[in-house]
PDB file of C-alpha atoms in Angstrom:
ATOM      1  CA  MET A   1     -39.318  -8.178  24.701  1.00 88.00           C
ATOM      2  CA  GLU A   2     -38.362  -5.481  27.198  1.00 93.00           C
ATOM      3  CA  ILE A   3     -38.894  -1.759  26.658  1.00 94.00           C
ATOM      4  CA  ARG A   4     -37.477   1.154  28.664  1.00 95.00           C
ATOM      5  CA  ALA A   5     -36.605   4.829  28.319  1.00 95.00           C
ATOM      6  CA  ILE A   6     -33.329   5.276  26.504  1.00 94.00           C
ATOM      7  CA  ALA A   7     -30.200   6.086  28.543  1.00 93.00           C
ATOM      8  CA  PRO A   8     -28.220   9.304  27.917  1.00 91.00           C
ATOM      9  CA  ASN A   9     -25.261   7.357  26.513  1.00 92.00           C
ATOM     10  CA  GLU A  10     -27.587   5.690  23.972  1.00 94.00           C
ATOM     11  CA  TRP A  11     -29.216   8.795  22.452  1.00 92.00           C
ATOM     12  CA  LYS A  12     -26.612   9.180  19.732  1.00 93.00           C
ATOM     13  CA  TYR A  13     -27.368   5.688  18.419  1.00 95.00           C
ATOM     14  CA  THR A  14     -30.885   6.798  17.417  1.00 95.00           C
ATOM     15  CA  TYR A  15     -29.225   8.678  14.545  1.00 93.00           C
ATOM     16  CA  SER A  16     -27.261   7.408  11.546  1.00 92.00           C
ATOM     17  CA  GLN A  17     -23.594   6.722  12.274  1.00 91.00           C
ATOM     18  CA  SER A  18     -20.415   6.599  10.213  1.00 92.00           C
ATOM     19  CA  MET A  19     -19.561   3.382   8.380  1.00 91.00           C
ATOM     20  CA  GLN A  20     -16.957   2.558  11.029  1.00 92.00           C
ATOM     21  CA  ILE A  21     -19.364   2.883  13.966  1.00 94.00           C
ATOM     22  CA  THR A  22     -22.174   1.222  12.010  1.00 94.00           C
ATOM     23  CA  GLY A  23     -19.955  -1.842  11.641  1.00 92.00           C
ATOM     24  CA  GLN A  24     -18.744  -1.870  15.241  1.00 92.00           C
ATOM     25  CA  THR A  25     -22.252  -1.591  16.693  1.00 95.00           C
ATOM     26  CA  GLY A  26     -23.857  -4.196  14.424  1.00 95.00           C
ATOM     27  CA  ASN A  27     -26.283  -1.624  12.987  1.00 97.00           C
ATOM     28  CA  ILE A  28     -28.494  -3.624  10.626  1.00 97.00           C
ATOM     29  CA  GLY A  29     -30.584  -0.707   9.349  1.00 96.00           C
ATOM     30  CA  HIS A  30     -33.331   1.664  10.365  1.00 97.00           C
ATOM     31  CA  LEU A  31     -37.058   2.055   9.876  1.00 97.00           C
ATOM     32  CA  ARG A  32     -38.535   5.527   9.458  1.00 96.00           C
ATOM     33  CA  GLY A  33     -42.250   6.246   9.749  1.00 95.00           C
ATOM     34  CA  ASP A  34     -45.043   8.746  10.173  1.00 94.00           C
ATOM     35  CA  PHE A  35     -48.718   8.717  11.073  1.00 94.00           C
ATOM     36  CA  ASP A  36     -49.858  10.835   8.092  1.00 91.00           C
ATOM     37  CA  SER A  37     -51.518  14.237   8.435  1.00 89.00           C
ATOM     38  CA  GLY A  38     -54.493  12.804  10.315  1.00 92.00           C
ATOM     39  CA  GLY A  39     -52.311  11.119  12.933  1.00 92.00           C
ATOM     40  CA  TYR A  40     -53.740   7.625  12.430  1.00 94.00           C
ATOM     41  CA  GLY A  41     -52.000   6.379   9.291  1.00 94.00           C
ATOM     42  CA  PHE A  42     -48.845   4.300   9.280  1.00 94.00           C
ATOM     43  CA  TYR A  43     -46.282   4.805   6.521  1.00 95.00           C
ATOM     44  CA  THR A  44     -42.735   3.488   6.738  1.00 95.00           C
ATOM     45  CA  THR A  45     -39.540   3.173   4.743  1.00 96.00           C
ATOM     46  CA  TRP A  46     -36.582   0.901   5.499  1.00 97.00           C
ATOM     47  CA  ASN A  47     -32.874   1.697   4.982  1.00 95.00           C
ATOM     48  CA  ASP A  48     -30.237  -1.045   4.963  1.00 95.00           C
ATOM     49  CA  HIS A  49     -26.934  -0.430   6.725  1.00 94.00           C
ATOM     50  CA  ARG A  50     -25.304  -3.882   7.042  1.00 91.00           C
ATOM     51  CA  LEU A  51     -26.947  -6.548   4.914  1.00 91.00           C
ATOM     52  CA  GLN A  52     -24.912  -9.404   6.414  1.00 90.00           C
ATOM     53  CA  TRP A  53     -27.005  -9.147   9.611  1.00 91.00           C
ATOM     54  CA  LYS A  54     -30.371  -8.800   7.878  1.00 94.00           C
ATOM     55  CA  THR A  55     -31.306 -12.434   8.334  1.00 95.00           C
ATOM     56  CA  ASP A  56     -34.737 -14.013   7.978  1.00 96.00           C
ATOM     57  CA  GLU A  57     -34.746 -14.396  11.752  1.00 96.00           C
ATOM     58  CA  PHE A  58     -34.182 -10.671  12.185  1.00 96.00           C
ATOM     59  CA  LYS A  59     -36.807  -9.674   9.597  1.00 96.00           C
ATOM     60  CA  THR A  60     -39.413 -11.859  11.296  1.00 96.00           C
ATOM     61  CA  GLU A  61     -38.585 -10.429  14.705  1.00 97.00           C
ATOM     62  CA  LEU A  62     -38.628  -6.823  13.460  1.00 97.00           C
ATOM     63  CA  ASP A  63     -42.180  -7.321  12.178  1.00 96.00           C
ATOM     64  CA  GLU A  64     -43.192  -8.782  15.533  1.00 96.00           C
ATOM     65  CA  VAL A  65     -41.631  -5.916  17.504  1.00 97.00           C
ATOM     66  CA  ILE A  66     -43.207  -3.188  15.365  1.00 97.00           C
ATOM     67  CA  ASN A  67     -46.616  -4.891  15.445  1.00 96.00           C
ATOM     68  CA  ALA A  68     -46.378  -5.171  19.240  1.00 96.00           C
ATOM     69  CA  LEU A  69     -45.524  -1.470  19.552  1.00 96.00           C
ATOM     70  CA  ARG A  70     -48.525  -0.659  17.346  1.00 95.00           C
ATOM     71  CA  SER A  71     -50.868  -2.661  19.567  1.00 94.00           C
ATOM     72  CA  SER A  72     -52.978  -1.215  22.367  1.00 90.00           C
ATOM     73  CA  GLU A  73     -50.822  -3.150  24.856  1.00 90.00           C
ATOM     74  CA  TYR A  74     -47.904  -0.781  24.205  1.00 90.00           C
ATOM     75  CA  GLY A  75     -49.333   2.035  22.066  1.00 89.00           C
ATOM     76  CA  LEU A  76     -46.007   3.731  21.322  1.00 94.00           C
ATOM     77  CA  LEU A  77     -46.443   3.366  17.546  1.00 96.00           C
ATOM     78  CA  GLN A  78     -50.230   3.003  17.507  1.00 95.00           C
ATOM     79  CA  ASN A  79     -50.931   6.566  16.338  1.00 95.00           C
ATOM     80  CA  ARG A  80     -49.793  10.124  17.050  1.00 94.00           C
ATOM     81  CA  PRO A  81     -52.042  10.779  20.092  1.00 94.00           C
ATOM     82  CA  ALA A  82     -51.063   7.406  21.592  1.00 94.00           C
ATOM     83  CA  MET A  83     -47.371   8.212  21.091  1.00 94.00           C
ATOM     84  CA  SER A  84     -47.822  11.553  22.863  1.00 93.00           C
ATOM     85  CA  GLU A  85     -49.571   9.857  25.764  1.00 93.00           C
ATOM     86  CA  TYR A  86     -46.899   7.152  25.994  1.00 93.00           C
ATOM     87  CA  ALA A  87     -44.106   9.747  26.026  1.00 92.00           C
ATOM     88  CA  ARG A  88     -45.828  11.725  28.818  1.00 91.00           C
ATOM     89  CA  ARG A  89     -45.810   8.599  30.979  1.00 92.00           C
ATOM     90  CA  PHE A  90     -42.010   8.363  30.684  1.00 92.00           C
ATOM     91  CA  PRO A  91     -40.531  11.858  31.198  1.00 90.00           C
ATOM     92  CA  ASP A  92     -37.036  10.343  31.487  1.00 92.00           C
ATOM     93  CA  SER A  93     -37.301   9.427  27.795  1.00 93.00           C
ATOM     94  CA  ALA A  94     -37.146  13.088  26.677  1.00 91.00           C
ATOM     95  CA  PHE A  95     -33.945  14.429  25.171  1.00 88.00           C
ATOM     96  CA  LYS A  96     -32.942  17.391  23.049  1.00 83.00           C
ATOM     97  CA  GLY A  97     -32.717  16.239  19.468  1.00 75.00           C
ATOM     98  CA  ASN A  98     -31.302  18.176  16.539  1.00 72.00           C
ATOM     99  CA  TYR A  99     -34.485  20.180  16.006  1.00 75.00           C
ATOM    100  CA  CYS A 100     -36.821  19.733  18.967  1.00 80.00           C
ATOM    101  CA  THR A 101     -37.413  17.714  22.099  1.00 87.00           C
ATOM    102  CA  GLU A 102     -37.731  14.056  21.158  1.00 92.00           C
ATOM    103  CA  TYR A 103     -38.355  10.853  23.090  1.00 95.00           C
ATOM    104  CA  GLY A 104     -36.157   7.787  23.108  1.00 96.00           C
ATOM    105  CA  PHE A 105     -36.966   4.182  23.934  1.00 97.00           C
ATOM    106  CA  ARG A 106     -35.002   0.965  23.750  1.00 97.00           C
ATOM    107  CA  VAL A 107     -36.553  -2.423  23.065  1.00 97.00           C
ATOM    108  CA  ASP A 108     -34.420  -5.478  23.816  1.00 97.00           C
ATOM    109  CA  THR A 109     -34.948  -9.044  22.688  1.00 96.00           C
ATOM    110  CA  GLU A 110     -32.586 -11.966  23.109  1.00 96.00           C
ATOM    111  CA  LYS A 111     -30.335 -11.055  20.152  1.00 97.00           C
ATOM    112  CA  TYR A 112     -31.337  -7.590  18.997  1.00 97.00           C
ATOM    113  CA  ALA A 113     -31.748  -4.051  20.306  1.00 98.00           C
ATOM    114  CA  TYR A 114     -34.171  -1.557  18.771  1.00 98.00           C
ATOM    115  CA  LEU A 115     -33.505   2.099  19.603  1.00 98.00           C
ATOM    116  CA  LEU A 116     -36.428   4.391  18.832  1.00 97.00           C
ATOM    117  CA  ARG A 117     -36.416   8.158  18.458  1.00 96.00           C
ATOM    118  CA  CYS A 118     -39.978   9.491  18.576  1.00 95.00           C
ATOM    119  CA  ASN A 119     -41.412  12.868  17.694  1.00 93.00           C
ATOM    120  CA  PRO A 120     -45.236  13.095  17.942  1.00 91.00           C
ATOM    121  CA  THR A 121     -45.410  16.262  15.825  1.00 88.00           C
ATOM    122  CA  LYS A 122     -47.674  16.696  12.823  1.00 88.00           C
ATOM    123  CA  GLY A 123     -45.803  17.350   9.589  1.00 85.00           C
ATOM    124  CA  ASP A 124     -42.630  15.566  10.665  1.00 88.00           C
ATOM    125  CA  TYR A 125     -41.441  11.989  10.594  1.00 92.00           C
ATOM    126  CA  ASN A 126     -42.800  10.573  13.821  1.00 94.00           C
ATOM    127  CA  PHE A 127     -40.270   7.844  14.545  1.00 96.00           C
ATOM    128  CA  TYR A 128     -36.945   6.303  13.623  1.00 97.00           C
ATOM    129  CA  CYS A 129     -36.139   2.775  14.772  1.00 98.00           C
ATOM    130  CA  TYR A 130     -32.434   1.828  14.576  1.00 98.00           C
ATOM    131  CA  CYS A 131     -31.849  -1.914  14.754  1.00 98.00           C
ATOM    132  CA  TYR A 132     -28.696  -3.439  16.231  1.00 98.00           C
ATOM    133  CA  VAL A 133     -27.078  -6.732  17.099  1.00 97.00           C
ATOM    134  CA  LYS A 134     -27.438  -6.258  20.853  1.00 96.00           C
ATOM    135  CA  GLU A 135     -24.113  -7.805  21.898  1.00 96.00           C
ATOM    136  CA  TRP A 136     -22.140  -5.606  19.479  1.00 96.00           C
ATOM    137  CA  LEU A 137     -23.973  -2.416  20.443  1.00 97.00           C
ATOM    138  CA  ASP A 138     -23.559  -2.950  24.181  1.00 97.00           C
ATOM    139  CA  LYS A 139     -19.863  -3.738  23.798  1.00 96.00           C
ATOM    140  CA  HIS A 140     -19.264  -0.547  21.828  1.00 96.00           C
ATOM    141  CA  ILE A 141     -21.221   1.591  24.313  1.00 96.00           C
ATOM    142  CA  SER A 142     -19.307   0.083  27.240  1.00 95.00           C
ATOM    143  CA  ASN A 143     -15.930   0.718  25.594  1.00 95.00           C
ATOM    144  CA  ALA A 144     -16.915   4.262  24.610  1.00 95.00           C
ATOM    145  CA  GLU A 145     -17.502   5.086  28.297  1.00 94.00           C
ATOM    146  CA  LYS A 146     -13.694   5.192  28.646  1.00 92.00           C
ATOM    147  CA  GLY A 147     -13.714   8.427  26.656  1.00 94.00           C
ATOM    148  CA  ILE A 148     -11.504   9.553  23.775  1.00 96.00           C
ATOM    149  CA  ARG A 149      -7.813  10.063  24.455  1.00 95.00           C
ATOM    150  CA  PHE A 150      -5.855  12.949  22.974  1.00 96.00           C
ATOM    151  CA  ILE A 151      -2.098  12.697  23.228  1.00 93.00           C
ATOM    152  CA  SER A 152       1.081  14.444  22.200  1.00 91.00           C
ATOM    153  CA  SER A 153       3.265  12.943  19.468  1.00 87.00           C
ATOM    154  CA  ASP A 154       5.360  11.229  22.175  1.00 89.00           C
ATOM    155  CA  TYR A 155       2.228   9.496  23.559  1.00 89.00           C
ATOM    156  CA  LYS A 156       1.786  11.718  26.612  1.00 92.00           C
ATOM    157  CA  GLU A 157      -1.924  11.905  27.421  1.00 93.00           C
ATOM    158  CA  LEU A 158      -3.132  15.522  27.281  1.00 94.00           C
ATOM    159  CA  PHE A 159      -6.847  15.129  28.017  1.00 94.00           C
ATOM    160  CA  ARG A 160      -9.899  12.952  27.433  1.00 95.00           C
ATOM    161  CA  ILE A 161     -13.340  13.903  26.214  1.00 95.00           C
ATOM    162  CA  PRO A 162     -16.558  11.872  26.269  1.00 95.00           C
ATOM    163  CA  ASP A 163     -17.733  10.082  23.163  1.00 94.00           C
ATOM    164  CA  ASP A 164     -19.500  12.665  20.955  1.00 92.00           C
ATOM    165  CA  GLY A 165     -17.628  15.464  22.715  1.00 94.00           C
ATOM    166  CA  LYS A 166     -15.938  18.335  20.902  1.00 95.00           C
ATOM    167  CA  ILE A 167     -12.459  19.781  20.530  1.00 96.00           C
ATOM    168  CA  ARG A 168     -11.285  23.162  19.308  1.00 95.00           C
ATOM    169  CA  VAL A 169      -8.354  23.243  16.885  1.00 95.00           C
ATOM    170  CA  THR A 170      -6.372  26.466  16.526  1.00 95.00           C
ATOM    171  CA  SER A 171      -4.231  26.739  13.404  1.00 93.00           C
ATOM    172  CA  ALA A 172      -0.768  28.287  13.243  1.00 91.00           C
ATOM    173  CA  TRP A 173      -2.349  31.534  11.962  1.00 93.00           C
ATOM    174  CA  GLY A 174      -4.978  31.647  14.713  1.00 90.00           C
ATOM    175  CA  GLU A 175      -8.016  30.270  12.873  1.00 93.00           C
ATOM    176  CA  LYS A 176     -10.261  28.223  15.168  1.00 94.00           C
ATOM    177  CA  SER A 177     -12.498  25.299  14.242  1.00 95.00           C
ATOM    178  CA  GLU A 178     -14.653  22.947  16.288  1.00 95.00           C
ATOM    179  CA  HIS A 179     -14.965  19.218  15.652  1.00 95.00           C
ATOM    180  CA  THR A 180     -17.248  16.547  17.119  1.00 94.00           C
ATOM    181  CA  CYS A 181     -15.320  13.378  17.993  1.00 95.00           C
ATOM    182  CA  ARG A 182     -16.477   9.785  18.183  1.00 95.00           C
ATOM    183  CA  TYR A 183     -14.889   6.881  19.997  1.00 95.00           C
ATOM    184  CA  ILE A 184     -13.731   4.013  17.772  1.00 94.00           C
ATOM    185  CA  ASP A 185     -11.332   2.182  20.083  1.00 91.00           C
ATOM    186  CA  GLU A 186      -8.524   2.991  22.515  1.00 90.00           C
ATOM    187  CA  TYR A 187      -6.235   4.071  19.656  1.00 92.00           C
ATOM    188  CA  HIS A 188      -8.600   5.461  17.024  1.00 94.00           C
ATOM    189  CA  THR A 189     -11.113   8.286  16.896  1.00 95.00           C
ATOM    190  CA  GLU A 190     -13.200  10.164  14.397  1.00 96.00           C
ATOM    191  CA  VAL A 191     -12.532  13.903  14.375  1.00 95.00           C
ATOM    192  CA  GLY A 192     -15.300  15.411  12.329  1.00 92.00           C
ATOM    193  CA  ASN A 193     -15.586  13.229   9.229  1.00 90.00           C
ATOM    194  CA  ASN A 194     -12.020  11.908   9.419  1.00 93.00           C
ATOM    195  CA  LEU A 195     -10.740   8.742  11.098  1.00 95.00           C
ATOM    196  CA  TYR A 196      -7.372   8.992  12.864  1.00 95.00           C
ATOM    197  CA  HIS A 197      -5.011   6.934  14.942  1.00 94.00           C
ATOM    198  CA  ILE A 198      -4.595   9.161  17.985  1.00 94.00           C
ATOM    199  CA  CYS A 199      -0.832   9.398  17.406  1.00 94.00           C
ATOM    200  CA  GLU A 200      -1.374  10.258  13.737  1.00 95.00           C
ATOM    201  CA  PHE A 201      -3.661  13.119  14.760  1.00 95.00           C
ATOM    202  CA  ALA A 202      -1.094  14.426  17.256  1.00 95.00           C
ATOM    203  CA  GLU A 203       1.700  14.257  14.674  1.00 95.00           C
ATOM    204  CA  ARG A 204      -0.420  16.040  12.071  1.00 94.00           C
ATOM    205  CA  MET A 205      -1.276  18.830  14.503  1.00 94.00           C
ATOM    206  CA  GLU A 206       2.377  19.180  15.501  1.00 94.00           C
ATOM    207  CA  LYS A 207       3.508  19.251  11.857  1.00 93.00           C
ATOM    208  CA  ASN A 208       1.010  22.025  11.113  1.00 93.00           C
ATOM    209  CA  SER A 209       1.897  23.936  14.313  1.00 93.00           C
ATOM    210  CA  ALA A 210      -1.731  23.660  15.417  1.00 94.00           C
ATOM    211  CA  THR A 211      -3.016  23.252  18.962  1.00 93.00           C
ATOM    212  CA  TYR A 212      -6.143  21.473  20.209  1.00 93.00           C
ATOM    213  CA  GLU A 213      -8.183  21.578  23.407  1.00 94.00           C
ATOM    214  CA  PRO A 214     -11.454  20.157  24.768  1.00 95.00           C
ATOM    215  CA  ILE A 215     -14.678  22.155  24.615  1.00 93.00           C
ATOM    216  CA  PRO A 216     -16.822  21.800  27.752  1.00 88.00           C
ATOM    217  CA  ALA A 217     -20.215  20.248  27.046  1.00 75.00           C
ATOM    218  CA  GLU A 218     -23.172  22.615  27.091  1.00 68.00           C
ATOM    219  CA  PRO A 219     -26.910  21.886  27.065  1.00 57.00           C
ATOM    220  CA  GLN A 220     -28.223  21.814  23.534  1.00 49.00           C
ATOM    221  CA  ALA A 221     -30.960  24.323  22.780  1.00 42.00           C
ATOM    222  CA  VAL A 222     -34.309  23.019  21.589  1.00 41.00           C
ATOM    223  CA  LYS A 223     -34.994  23.998  17.998  1.00 38.00           C
ATOM    224  CA  ALA A 224     -38.179  24.153  15.976  1.00 37.00           C
ATOM    225  CA  PRO A 225     -39.373  20.887  14.402  1.00 39.00           C
ATOM    226  CA  LYS A 226     -38.104  20.180  10.918  1.00 42.00           C
ATOM    227  CA  HIS A 227     -40.550  19.274   8.160  1.00 40.00           C
ATOM    228  CA  LYS A 228     -40.601  15.613   7.264  1.00 42.00           C
ATOM    229  CA  ASN A 229     -39.532  16.123   3.654  1.00 40.00           C
ATOM    230  CA  LEU A 230     -36.172  17.313   4.917  1.00 36.00           C
ATOM    231  CA  GLU A 231     -34.193  14.241   5.992  1.00 38.00           C
ATOM    232  CA  ARG A 232     -32.579  14.185   9.451  1.00 40.00           C
TER     233      ARG A 232
END
């Protein structure tokens, strides 16, 4: 297997996705774990996302990958001090998570990709490992690099935003709201929790006399760690 620091366009896939993106990326499920209060335990729970890809082959390989990462050869999942040391050796792995600075790594095998989000903080879950069919994940990431198109109702392109970028919608009465958008394909996007054909979204905005514009990306502030009994 090969392990490397996660790339910026892969960070978002270390979190749970919508059902649509879960299917497109071949997201089999994720493993969540912590090292207990002493830092040397190992407690995990597994969550299924797409059972059709949870084959015996995958289950065997997942055990092998996790056991390798727990070994002294790698040390990433060996214990909390070892995780901290591993993360310090790869400063490019750091990114601003929802609550604090976290560290991302990607493990590739022939068929699968394992994207890990690590947080060596006592009192929190210490890692999440999201498991993907590698070919499906890489295809989705490559397509998402095109960005999300926003058009008028007559199909004139108005602007594009990056996958996971935001737009601001202003209603006819001046109320403003912000929405995170996710790339689905060239003609579909998620705006907040809703899936739209890009023309459908334009027509709905026009019908409601609403306008929409991109919000420039800003660095996300680091927040305090969240306690592990509050799910992320």
